[in-house]
mmCIF file of C-alpha atoms and ligand atoms in Angstrom:
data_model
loop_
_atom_site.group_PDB
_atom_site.id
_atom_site.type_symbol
_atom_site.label_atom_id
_atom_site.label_comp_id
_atom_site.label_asym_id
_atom_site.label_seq_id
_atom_site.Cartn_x
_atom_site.Cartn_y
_atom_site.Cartn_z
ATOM 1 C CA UNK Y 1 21.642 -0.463 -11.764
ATOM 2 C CA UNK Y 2 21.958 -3.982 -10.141
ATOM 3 C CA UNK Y 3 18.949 -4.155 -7.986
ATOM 4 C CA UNK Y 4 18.403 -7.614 -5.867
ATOM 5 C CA UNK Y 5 14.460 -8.253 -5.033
ATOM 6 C CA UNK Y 6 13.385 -10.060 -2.525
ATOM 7 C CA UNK Y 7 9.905 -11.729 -3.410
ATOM 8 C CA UNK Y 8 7.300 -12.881 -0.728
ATOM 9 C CA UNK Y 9 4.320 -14.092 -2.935
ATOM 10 C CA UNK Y 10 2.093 -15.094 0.410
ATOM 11 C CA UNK Y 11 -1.170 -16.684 -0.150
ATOM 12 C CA UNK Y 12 -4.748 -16.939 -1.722
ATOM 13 C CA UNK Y 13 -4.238 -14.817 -5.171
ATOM 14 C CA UNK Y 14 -0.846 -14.234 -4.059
ATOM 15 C CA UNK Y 15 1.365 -16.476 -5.971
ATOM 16 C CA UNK Y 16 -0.440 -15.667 -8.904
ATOM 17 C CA UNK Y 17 -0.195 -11.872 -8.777
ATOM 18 C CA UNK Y 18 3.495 -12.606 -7.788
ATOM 19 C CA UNK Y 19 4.827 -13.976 -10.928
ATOM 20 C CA UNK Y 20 2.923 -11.500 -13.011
ATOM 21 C CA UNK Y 21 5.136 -8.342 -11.019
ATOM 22 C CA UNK Y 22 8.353 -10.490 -11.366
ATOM 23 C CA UNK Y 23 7.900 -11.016 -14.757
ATOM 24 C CA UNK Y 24 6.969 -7.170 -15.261
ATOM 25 C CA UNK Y 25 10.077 -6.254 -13.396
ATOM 26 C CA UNK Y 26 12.202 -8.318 -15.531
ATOM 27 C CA UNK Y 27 10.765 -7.023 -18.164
ATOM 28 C CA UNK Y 28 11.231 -3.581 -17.697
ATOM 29 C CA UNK Y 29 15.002 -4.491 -16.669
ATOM 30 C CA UNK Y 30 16.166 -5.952 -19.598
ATOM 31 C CA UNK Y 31 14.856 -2.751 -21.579
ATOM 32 C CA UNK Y 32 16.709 -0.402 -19.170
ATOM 33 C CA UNK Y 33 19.509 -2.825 -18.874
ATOM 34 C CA UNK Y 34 18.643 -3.289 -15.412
ATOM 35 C CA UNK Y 35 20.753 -6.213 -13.415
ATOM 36 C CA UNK Y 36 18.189 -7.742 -11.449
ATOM 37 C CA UNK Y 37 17.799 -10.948 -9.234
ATOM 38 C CA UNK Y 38 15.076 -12.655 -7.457
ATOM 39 C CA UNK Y 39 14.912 -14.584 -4.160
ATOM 40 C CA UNK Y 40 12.062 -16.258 -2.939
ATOM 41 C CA UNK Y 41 10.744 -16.534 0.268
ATOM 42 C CA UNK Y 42 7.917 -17.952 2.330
ATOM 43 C CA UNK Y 43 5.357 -15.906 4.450
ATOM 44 C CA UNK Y 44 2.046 -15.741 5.978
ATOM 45 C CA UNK Y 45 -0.193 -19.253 5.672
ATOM 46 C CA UNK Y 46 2.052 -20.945 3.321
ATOM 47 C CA UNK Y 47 5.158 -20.088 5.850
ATOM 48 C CA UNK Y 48 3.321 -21.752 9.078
ATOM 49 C CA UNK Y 49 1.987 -24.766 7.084
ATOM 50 C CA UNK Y 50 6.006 -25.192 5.926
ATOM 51 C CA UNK Y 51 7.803 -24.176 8.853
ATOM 52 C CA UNK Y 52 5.148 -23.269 11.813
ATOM 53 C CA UNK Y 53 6.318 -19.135 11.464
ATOM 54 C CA UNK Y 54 4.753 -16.575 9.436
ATOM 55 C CA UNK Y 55 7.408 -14.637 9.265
ATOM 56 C CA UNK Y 56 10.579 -17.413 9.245
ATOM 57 C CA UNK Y 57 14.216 -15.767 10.372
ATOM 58 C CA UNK Y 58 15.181 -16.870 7.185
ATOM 59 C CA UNK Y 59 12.773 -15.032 4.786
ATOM 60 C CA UNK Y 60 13.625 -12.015 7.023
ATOM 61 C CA UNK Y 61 17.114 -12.589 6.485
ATOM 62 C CA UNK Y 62 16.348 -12.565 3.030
ATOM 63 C CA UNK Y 63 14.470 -9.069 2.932
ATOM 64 C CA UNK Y 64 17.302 -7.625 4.677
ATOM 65 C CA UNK Y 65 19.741 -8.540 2.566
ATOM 66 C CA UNK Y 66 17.645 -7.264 -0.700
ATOM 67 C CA UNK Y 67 17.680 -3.631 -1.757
ATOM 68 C CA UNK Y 68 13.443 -4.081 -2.346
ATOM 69 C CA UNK Y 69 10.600 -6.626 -1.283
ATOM 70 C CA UNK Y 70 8.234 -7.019 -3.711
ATOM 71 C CA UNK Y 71 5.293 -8.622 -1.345
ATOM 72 C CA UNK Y 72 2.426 -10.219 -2.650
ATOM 73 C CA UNK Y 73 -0.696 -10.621 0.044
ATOM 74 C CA UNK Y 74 -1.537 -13.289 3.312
ATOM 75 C CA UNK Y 75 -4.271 -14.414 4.667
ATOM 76 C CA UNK Y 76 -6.149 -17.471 4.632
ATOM 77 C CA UNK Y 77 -9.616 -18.692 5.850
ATOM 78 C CA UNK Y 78 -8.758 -21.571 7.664
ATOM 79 C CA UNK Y 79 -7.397 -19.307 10.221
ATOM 80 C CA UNK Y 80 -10.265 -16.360 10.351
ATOM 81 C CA UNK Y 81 -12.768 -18.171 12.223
ATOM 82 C CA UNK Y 82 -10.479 -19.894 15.003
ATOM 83 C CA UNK Y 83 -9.833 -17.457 17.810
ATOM 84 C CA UNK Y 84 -7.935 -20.446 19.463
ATOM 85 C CA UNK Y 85 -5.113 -20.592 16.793
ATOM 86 C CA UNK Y 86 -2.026 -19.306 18.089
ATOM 87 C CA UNK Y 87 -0.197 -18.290 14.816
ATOM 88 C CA UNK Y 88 -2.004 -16.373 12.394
ATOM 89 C CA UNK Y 89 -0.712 -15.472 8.616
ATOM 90 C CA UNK Y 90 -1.406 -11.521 9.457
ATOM 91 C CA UNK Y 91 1.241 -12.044 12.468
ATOM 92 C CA UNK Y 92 3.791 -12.370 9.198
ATOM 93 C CA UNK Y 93 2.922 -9.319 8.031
ATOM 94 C CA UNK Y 94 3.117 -7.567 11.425
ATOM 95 C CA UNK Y 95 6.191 -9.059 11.779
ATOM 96 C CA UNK Y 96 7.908 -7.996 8.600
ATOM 97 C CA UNK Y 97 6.993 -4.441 9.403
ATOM 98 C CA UNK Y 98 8.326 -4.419 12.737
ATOM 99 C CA UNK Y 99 11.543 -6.188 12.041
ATOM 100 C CA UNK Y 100 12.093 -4.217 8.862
ATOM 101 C CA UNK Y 101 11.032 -0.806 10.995
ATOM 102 C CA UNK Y 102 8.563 0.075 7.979
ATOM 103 C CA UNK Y 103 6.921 2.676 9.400
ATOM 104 C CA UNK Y 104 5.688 4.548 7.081
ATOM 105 C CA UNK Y 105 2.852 3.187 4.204
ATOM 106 C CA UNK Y 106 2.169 5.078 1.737
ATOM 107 C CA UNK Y 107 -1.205 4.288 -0.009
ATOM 108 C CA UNK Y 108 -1.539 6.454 -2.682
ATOM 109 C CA UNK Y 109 -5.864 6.904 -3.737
ATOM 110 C CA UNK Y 110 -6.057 7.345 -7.084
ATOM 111 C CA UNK Y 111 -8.928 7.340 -9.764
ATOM 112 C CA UNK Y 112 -8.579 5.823 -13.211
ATOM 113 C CA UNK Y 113 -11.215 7.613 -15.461
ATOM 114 C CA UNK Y 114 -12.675 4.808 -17.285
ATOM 115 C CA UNK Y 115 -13.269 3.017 -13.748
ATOM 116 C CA UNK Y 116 -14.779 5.945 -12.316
ATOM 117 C CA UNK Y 117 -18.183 4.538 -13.034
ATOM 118 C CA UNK Y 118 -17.574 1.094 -10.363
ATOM 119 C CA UNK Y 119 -17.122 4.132 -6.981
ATOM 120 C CA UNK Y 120 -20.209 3.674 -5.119
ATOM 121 C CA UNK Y 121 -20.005 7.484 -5.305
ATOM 122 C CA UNK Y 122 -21.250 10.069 -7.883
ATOM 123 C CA UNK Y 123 -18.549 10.438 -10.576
ATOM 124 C CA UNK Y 124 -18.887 13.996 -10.513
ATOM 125 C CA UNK Y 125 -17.448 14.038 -6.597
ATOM 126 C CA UNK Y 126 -15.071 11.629 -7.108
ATOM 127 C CA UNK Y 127 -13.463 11.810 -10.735
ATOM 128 C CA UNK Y 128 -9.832 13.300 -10.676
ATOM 129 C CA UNK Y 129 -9.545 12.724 -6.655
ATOM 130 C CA UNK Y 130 -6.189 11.957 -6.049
ATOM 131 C CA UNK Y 131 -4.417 11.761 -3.065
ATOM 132 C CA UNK Y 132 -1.874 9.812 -0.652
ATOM 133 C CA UNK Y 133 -2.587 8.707 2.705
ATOM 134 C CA UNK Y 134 0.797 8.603 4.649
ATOM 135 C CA UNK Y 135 -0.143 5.824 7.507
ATOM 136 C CA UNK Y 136 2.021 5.299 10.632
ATOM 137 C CA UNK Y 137 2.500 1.612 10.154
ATOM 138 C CA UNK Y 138 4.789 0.349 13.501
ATOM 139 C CA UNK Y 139 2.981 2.109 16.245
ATOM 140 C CA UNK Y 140 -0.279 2.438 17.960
ATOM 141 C CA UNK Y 141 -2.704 -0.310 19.031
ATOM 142 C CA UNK Y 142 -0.997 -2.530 17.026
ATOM 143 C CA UNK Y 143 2.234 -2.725 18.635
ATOM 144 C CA UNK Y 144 1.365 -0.858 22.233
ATOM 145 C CA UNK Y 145 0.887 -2.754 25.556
ATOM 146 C CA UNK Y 146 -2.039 -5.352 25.388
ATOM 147 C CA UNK Y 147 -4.359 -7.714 28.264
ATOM 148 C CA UNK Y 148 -6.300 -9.801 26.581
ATOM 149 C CA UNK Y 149 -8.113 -11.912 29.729
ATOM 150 C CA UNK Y 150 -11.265 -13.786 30.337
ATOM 151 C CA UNK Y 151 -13.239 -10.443 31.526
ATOM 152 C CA UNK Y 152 -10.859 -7.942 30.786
ATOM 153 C CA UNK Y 153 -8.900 -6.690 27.379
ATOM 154 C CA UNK Y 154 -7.231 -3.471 25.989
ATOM 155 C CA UNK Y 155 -4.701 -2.212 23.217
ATOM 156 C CA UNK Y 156 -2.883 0.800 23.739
ATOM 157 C CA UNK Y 157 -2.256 3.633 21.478
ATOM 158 C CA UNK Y 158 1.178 4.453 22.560
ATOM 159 C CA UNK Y 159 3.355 7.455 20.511
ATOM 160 C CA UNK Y 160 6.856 8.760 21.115
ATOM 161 C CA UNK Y 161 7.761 12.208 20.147
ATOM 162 C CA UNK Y 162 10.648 10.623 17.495
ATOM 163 C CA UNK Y 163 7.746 8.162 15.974
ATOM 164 C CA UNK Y 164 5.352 11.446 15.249
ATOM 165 C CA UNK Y 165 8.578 13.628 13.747
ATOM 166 C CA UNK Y 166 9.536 11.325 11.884
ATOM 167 C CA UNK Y 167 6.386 10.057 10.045
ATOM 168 C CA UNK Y 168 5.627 13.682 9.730
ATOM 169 C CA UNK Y 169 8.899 14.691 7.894
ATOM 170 C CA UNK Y 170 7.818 12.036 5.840
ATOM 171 C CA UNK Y 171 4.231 13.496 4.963
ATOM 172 C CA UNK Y 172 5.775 17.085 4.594
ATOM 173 C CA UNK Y 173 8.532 15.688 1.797
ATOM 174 C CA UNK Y 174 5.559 14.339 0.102
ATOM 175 C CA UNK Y 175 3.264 17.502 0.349
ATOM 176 C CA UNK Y 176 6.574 19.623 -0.947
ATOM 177 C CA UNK Y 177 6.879 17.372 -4.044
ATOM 178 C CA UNK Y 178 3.093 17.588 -4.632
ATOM 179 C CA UNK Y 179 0.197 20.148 -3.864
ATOM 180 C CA UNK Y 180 1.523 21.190 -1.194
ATOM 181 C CA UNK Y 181 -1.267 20.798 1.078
ATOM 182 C CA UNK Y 182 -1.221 18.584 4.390
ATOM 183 C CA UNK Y 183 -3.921 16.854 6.301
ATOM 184 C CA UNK Y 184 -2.989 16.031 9.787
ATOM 185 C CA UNK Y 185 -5.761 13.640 10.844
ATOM 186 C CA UNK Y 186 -5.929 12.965 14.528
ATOM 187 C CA UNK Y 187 -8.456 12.223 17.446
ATOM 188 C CA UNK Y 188 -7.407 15.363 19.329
ATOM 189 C CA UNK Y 189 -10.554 16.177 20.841
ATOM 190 C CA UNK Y 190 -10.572 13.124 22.947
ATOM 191 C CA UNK Y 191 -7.063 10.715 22.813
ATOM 192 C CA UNK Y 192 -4.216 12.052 24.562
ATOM 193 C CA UNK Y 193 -1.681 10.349 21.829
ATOM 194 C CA UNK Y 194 -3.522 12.402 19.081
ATOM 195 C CA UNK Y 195 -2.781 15.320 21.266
ATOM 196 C CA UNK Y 196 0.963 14.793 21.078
ATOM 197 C CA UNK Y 197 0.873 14.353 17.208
ATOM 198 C CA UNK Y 198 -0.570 17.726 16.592
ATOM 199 C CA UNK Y 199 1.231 19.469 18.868
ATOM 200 C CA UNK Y 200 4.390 18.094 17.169
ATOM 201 C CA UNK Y 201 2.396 18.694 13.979
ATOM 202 C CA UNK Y 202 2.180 22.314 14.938
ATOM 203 C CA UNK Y 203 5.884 22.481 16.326
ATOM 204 C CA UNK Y 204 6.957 21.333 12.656
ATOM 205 C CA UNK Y 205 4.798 23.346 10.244
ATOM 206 C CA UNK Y 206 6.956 26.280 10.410
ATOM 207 C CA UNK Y 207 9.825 24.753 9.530
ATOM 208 C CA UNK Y 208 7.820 24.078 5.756
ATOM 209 C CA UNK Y 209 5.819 27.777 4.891
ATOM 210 C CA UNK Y 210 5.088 26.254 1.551
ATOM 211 C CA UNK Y 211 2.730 23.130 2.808
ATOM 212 C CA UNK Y 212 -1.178 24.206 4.171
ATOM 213 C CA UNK Y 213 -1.034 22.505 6.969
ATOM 214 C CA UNK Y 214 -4.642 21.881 8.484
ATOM 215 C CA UNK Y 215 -5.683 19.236 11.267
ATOM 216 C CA UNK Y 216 -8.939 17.220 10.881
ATOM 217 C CA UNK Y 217 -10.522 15.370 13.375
ATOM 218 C CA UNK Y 218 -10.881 11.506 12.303
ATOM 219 C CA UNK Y 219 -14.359 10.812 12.048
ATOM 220 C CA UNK Y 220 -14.786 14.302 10.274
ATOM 221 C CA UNK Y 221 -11.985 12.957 7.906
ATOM 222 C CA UNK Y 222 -13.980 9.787 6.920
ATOM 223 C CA UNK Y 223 -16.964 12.087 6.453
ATOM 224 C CA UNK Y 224 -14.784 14.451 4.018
ATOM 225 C CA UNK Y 225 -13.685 11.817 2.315
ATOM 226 C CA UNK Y 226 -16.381 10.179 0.832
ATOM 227 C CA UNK Y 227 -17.893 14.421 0.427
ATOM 228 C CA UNK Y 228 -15.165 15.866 -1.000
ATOM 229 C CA UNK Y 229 -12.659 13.296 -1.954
ATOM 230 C CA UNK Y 230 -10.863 16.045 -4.013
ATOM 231 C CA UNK Y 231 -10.199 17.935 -1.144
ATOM 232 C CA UNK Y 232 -7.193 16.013 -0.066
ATOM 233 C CA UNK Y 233 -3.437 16.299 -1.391
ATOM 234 C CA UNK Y 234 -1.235 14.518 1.272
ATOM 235 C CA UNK Y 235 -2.895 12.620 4.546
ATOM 236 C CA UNK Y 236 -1.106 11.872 7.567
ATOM 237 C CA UNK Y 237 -2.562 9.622 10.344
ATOM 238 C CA UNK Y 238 -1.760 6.799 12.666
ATOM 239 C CA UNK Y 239 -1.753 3.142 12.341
ATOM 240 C CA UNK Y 240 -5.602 1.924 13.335
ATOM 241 C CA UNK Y 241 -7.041 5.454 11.999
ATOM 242 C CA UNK Y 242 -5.301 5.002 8.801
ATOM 243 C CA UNK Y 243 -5.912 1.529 8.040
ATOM 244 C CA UNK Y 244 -9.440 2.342 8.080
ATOM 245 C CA UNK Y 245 -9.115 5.442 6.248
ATOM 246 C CA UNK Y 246 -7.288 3.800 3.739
ATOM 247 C CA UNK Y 247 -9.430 1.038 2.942
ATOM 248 C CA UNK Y 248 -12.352 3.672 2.485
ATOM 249 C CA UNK Y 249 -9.743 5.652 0.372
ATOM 250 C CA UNK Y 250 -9.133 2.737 -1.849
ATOM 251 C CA UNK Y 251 -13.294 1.719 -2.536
ATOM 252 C CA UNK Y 252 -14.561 5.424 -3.053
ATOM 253 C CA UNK Y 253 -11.549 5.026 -6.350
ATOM 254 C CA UNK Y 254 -13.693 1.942 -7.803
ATOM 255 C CA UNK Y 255 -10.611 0.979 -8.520
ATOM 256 C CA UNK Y 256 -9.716 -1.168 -5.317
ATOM 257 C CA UNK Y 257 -8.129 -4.251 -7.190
ATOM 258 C CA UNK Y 258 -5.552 -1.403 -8.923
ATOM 259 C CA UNK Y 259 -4.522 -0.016 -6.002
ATOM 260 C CA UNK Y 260 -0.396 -0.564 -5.071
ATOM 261 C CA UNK Y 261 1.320 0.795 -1.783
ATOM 262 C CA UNK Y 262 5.029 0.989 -0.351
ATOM 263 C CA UNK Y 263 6.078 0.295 3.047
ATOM 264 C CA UNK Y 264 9.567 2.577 3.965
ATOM 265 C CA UNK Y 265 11.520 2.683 6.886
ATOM 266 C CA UNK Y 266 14.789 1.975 8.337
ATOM 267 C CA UNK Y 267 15.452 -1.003 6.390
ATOM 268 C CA UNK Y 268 14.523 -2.359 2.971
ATOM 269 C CA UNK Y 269 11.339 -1.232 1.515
ATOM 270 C CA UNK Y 270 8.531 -3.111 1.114
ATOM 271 C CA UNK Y 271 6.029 -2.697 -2.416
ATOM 272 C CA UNK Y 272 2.857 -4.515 -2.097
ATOM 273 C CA UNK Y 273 -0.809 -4.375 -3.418
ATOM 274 C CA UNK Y 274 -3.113 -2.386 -1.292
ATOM 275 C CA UNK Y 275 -5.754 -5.711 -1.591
ATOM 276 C CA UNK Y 276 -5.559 -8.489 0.033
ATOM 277 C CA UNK Y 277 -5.349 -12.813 -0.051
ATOM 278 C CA UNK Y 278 -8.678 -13.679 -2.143
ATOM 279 C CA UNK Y 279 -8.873 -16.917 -1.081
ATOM 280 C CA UNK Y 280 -12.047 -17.754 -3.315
ATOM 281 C CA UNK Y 281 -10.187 -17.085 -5.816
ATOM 282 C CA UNK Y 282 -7.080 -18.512 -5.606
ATOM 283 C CA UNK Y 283 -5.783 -20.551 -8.914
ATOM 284 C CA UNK Y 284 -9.117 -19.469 -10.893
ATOM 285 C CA UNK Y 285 -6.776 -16.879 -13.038
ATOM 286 C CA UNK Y 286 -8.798 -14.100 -12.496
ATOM 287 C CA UNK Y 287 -7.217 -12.186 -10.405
ATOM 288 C CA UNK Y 288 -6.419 -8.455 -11.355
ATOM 289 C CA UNK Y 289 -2.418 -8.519 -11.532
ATOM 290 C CA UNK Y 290 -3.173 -4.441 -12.138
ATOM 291 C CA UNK Y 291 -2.164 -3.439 -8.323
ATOM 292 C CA UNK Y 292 1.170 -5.868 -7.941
ATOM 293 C CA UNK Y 293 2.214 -4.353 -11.206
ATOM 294 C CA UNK Y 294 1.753 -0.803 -10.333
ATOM 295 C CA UNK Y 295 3.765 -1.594 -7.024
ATOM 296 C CA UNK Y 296 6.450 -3.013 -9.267
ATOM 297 C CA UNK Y 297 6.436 1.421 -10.686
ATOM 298 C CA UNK Y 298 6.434 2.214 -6.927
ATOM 299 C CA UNK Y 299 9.304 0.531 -6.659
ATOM 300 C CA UNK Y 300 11.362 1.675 -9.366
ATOM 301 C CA UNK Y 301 10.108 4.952 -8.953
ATOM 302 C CA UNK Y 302 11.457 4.476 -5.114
ATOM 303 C CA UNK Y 303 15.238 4.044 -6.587
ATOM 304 C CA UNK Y 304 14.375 7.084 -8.824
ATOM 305 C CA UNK Y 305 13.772 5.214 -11.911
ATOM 306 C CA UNK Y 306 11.161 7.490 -13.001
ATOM 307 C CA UNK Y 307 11.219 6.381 -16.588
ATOM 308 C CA UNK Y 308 10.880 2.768 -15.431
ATOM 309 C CA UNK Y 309 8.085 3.973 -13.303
ATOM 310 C CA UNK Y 310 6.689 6.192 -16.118
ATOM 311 C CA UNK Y 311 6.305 3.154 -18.944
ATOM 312 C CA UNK Y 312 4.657 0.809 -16.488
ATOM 313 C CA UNK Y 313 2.435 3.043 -15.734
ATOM 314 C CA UNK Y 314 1.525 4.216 -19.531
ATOM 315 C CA UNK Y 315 1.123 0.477 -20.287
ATOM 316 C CA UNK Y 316 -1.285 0.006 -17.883
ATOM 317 C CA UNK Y 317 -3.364 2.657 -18.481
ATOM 318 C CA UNK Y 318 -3.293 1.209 -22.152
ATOM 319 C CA UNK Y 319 -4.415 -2.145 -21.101
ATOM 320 C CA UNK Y 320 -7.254 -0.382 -19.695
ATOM 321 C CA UNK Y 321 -8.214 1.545 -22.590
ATOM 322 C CA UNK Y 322 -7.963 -1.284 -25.042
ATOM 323 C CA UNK Y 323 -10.165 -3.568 -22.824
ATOM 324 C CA UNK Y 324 -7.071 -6.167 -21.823
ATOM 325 C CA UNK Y 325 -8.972 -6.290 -17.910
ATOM 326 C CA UNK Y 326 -9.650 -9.249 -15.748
ATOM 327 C CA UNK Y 327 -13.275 -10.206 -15.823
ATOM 328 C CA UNK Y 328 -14.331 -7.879 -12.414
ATOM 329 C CA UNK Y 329 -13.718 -5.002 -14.506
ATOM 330 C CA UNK Y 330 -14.521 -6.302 -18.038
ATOM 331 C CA UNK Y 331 -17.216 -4.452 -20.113
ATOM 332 C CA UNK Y 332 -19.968 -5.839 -20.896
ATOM 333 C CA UNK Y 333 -19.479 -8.151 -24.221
ATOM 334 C CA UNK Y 334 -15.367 -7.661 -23.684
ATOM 335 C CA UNK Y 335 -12.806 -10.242 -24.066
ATOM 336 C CA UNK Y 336 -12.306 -12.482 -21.414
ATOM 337 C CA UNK Y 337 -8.546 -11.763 -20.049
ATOM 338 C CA UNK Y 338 -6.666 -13.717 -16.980
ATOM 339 C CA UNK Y 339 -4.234 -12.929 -14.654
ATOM 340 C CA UNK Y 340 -2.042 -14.682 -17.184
ATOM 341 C CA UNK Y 341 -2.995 -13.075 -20.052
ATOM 342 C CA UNK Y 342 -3.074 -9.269 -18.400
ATOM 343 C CA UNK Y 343 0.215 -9.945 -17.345
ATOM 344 C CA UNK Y 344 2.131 -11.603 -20.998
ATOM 345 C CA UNK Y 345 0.001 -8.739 -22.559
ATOM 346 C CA UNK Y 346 1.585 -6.440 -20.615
ATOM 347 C CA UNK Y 347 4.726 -7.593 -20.958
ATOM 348 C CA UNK Y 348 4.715 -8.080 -24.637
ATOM 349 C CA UNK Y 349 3.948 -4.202 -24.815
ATOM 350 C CA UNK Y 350 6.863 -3.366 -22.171
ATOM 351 C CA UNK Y 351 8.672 -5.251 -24.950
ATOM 352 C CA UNK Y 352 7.807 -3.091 -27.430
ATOM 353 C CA UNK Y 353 7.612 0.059 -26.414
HETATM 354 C C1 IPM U 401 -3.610 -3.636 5.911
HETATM 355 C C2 IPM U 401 -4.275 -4.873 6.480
HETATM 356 C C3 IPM U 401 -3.453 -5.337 7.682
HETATM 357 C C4 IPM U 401 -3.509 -4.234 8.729
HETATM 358 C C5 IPM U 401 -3.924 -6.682 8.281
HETATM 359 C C6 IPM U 401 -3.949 -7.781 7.240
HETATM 360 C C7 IPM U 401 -3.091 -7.071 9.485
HETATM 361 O O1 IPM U 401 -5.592 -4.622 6.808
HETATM 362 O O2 IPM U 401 -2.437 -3.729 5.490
HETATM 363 O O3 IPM U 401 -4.262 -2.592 5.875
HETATM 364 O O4 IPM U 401 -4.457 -4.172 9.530
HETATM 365 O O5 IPM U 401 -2.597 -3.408 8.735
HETATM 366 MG MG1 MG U 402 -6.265 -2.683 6.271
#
């Protein structure tokens, strides 16, 4: 397969992470005999520093024309604590999805056994959870109508019929292909726009007898999840409810730094670590390339290169197991291993296999 990648390495950790997932990618192509090219492109704080636009015409020219983005992280300090600034690296990201219509994220929460330990919850509740949180990722507060004045502000949580159905379809294909089992999570009770997703929740579950369908209020949700992580198969929410959700998702693993995601729309898909920028940490090598790699599976697995998928994902569970980890989840008395070092170990073994 010729596949053309489109690679946005961002800031912070970014750039580092970056060239670890290329190099896995090209890896894993020239075993599969995989034709594969990359393209660079700026975004987030390194795109306004260079050009004044987080999201420049021309890198979005660039993810159009590629059949994948592999995207690394934004965000930098400089920019947190200055309400005043009037371009801000997250705007890039914002931007991407909306212009690439990516609206649906899939975060899947996963647990890796011998990281169990690092959840802040009991290993007994939490080993073996694993489940995805389907997020609504181009509607809501963050794209509704918005006042932000002197005494007055507000966001609006704005749906259309055709933005619920079709984020649901999604959810539903992913319950068929798994447990079968789907989580509508809404804020029925009390938001009118929560109201129209499970009515069209409940106007679609017929159409798929095989998927449980139940609806869970939000805050009950976040409660469930850190009680009974276990409980969930396939999630479905909103934007703002399931950015939060996901982030608790992602800590309750222990295994936040290993966490990938894919972004899927109407355009080209988008395969990106679930973390984010790191800026303390940025050209220290010891970033944990683990996540960025795993997105590089997502993405193969995506274009239904389950094998591709399959062997990334066996070597990384061996780097694990043989102690090749960047120092925040070293063992005690372990070897000390870089971003670098994960990554050529990682693709030495690719190499091998
Ligand atoms: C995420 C992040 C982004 C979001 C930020 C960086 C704009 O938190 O991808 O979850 O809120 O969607
Ligand atoms: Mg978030």
């Amino acid at each position: 397969m010729k596949l053309s990648i489109a690679v946005l390495a961002g800031d912070g950790i970014g750039p580092e992470i970056s060239k670890v997932g290329v190099d896995v990618m090209q890896a894993v192509c020239d075993k599969f005999n995989h034709e594969v090219t990359f393209t660079h492109a700026l975004c987030g704080a390194a795109a306004i520093d260079a050009v004044g636009d987080p999201f420049p015409e021309e890198t979005f020219r660039i993810c159009q024309d590629a059949d994948a983005v592999l995207f690394s992280a934004v965000g930098d300090p400089k920019f947190d604590n200055d309400p005043t600034a009037k371009v801000r690296p997250e705007q890039g990201l914002l931007a991407m999805r909306k212009k690439l219509g990516l609206f649906a994220n899939i975060r899947p929460v996963q647990t890796f056994d011998c990281l169990v330990h690092k959840s802040p919850l009991r290993t007994e509740l939490v080993k073996g959870a694993d489940f995805v949180c389907i997020r609504e990722l181009t509607g809501g507060m963050y794209f509704g109508a918005k006042k932000e004045g002197a005494d007055e502000a507000y966001d609006t949580c704005a749906y259309t019929r055709t933005e619920v159905e079709r984020i649901l379809k999604v959810a539903y294909e992913y319950a068929m292909r798994r447990r079968r089992h789907l989580t509508v999570v809404d804020k029925a009770n009390v938001l009118a726009s929560s109201r129209l997703w499970r009515k069209v929740a409940q106007e679609m579950a017929p159409a798929y007898p095989e998927v449980t369908t139940d609806y869970m209020y939000v805050d009950n949700a976040a409660m469930r999840m850190i009680q009974e992580p276990r409980f969930f198969d396939v999630m479905v929410t909103e934007n703002t409810f399931g950015d939060i959700l996901t982030d608790e998702g992602s800590c309750i693993t222990g295994s936040m730094g290993l966490l990938p995601s894919a972004s899927t729309g109407e355009s080209t898909p988008v395969f990106e670590p679930i973390h984010g920028s790191w800026p303390q940490a940025k050209g220290k090598n010891i970033a944990n390339p683990l996540a960025q790699v795993l997105s590089v599976a997502m993405l193969f697995e995506y274009f239904n290169l389950i094998d591709e998928g399959k062997l990334i994902r066996r070597i990384v569970d061996k780097s694990l197991d043989e102690n090749v980890r960047t120092p925040e989840i070293q063992v005690e008395g372990g070897a000390v291993y870089g971003t670098k070092e994960v990554g050529r170990w990682i693709v030495e073994e690719i190499k091998k296999a």
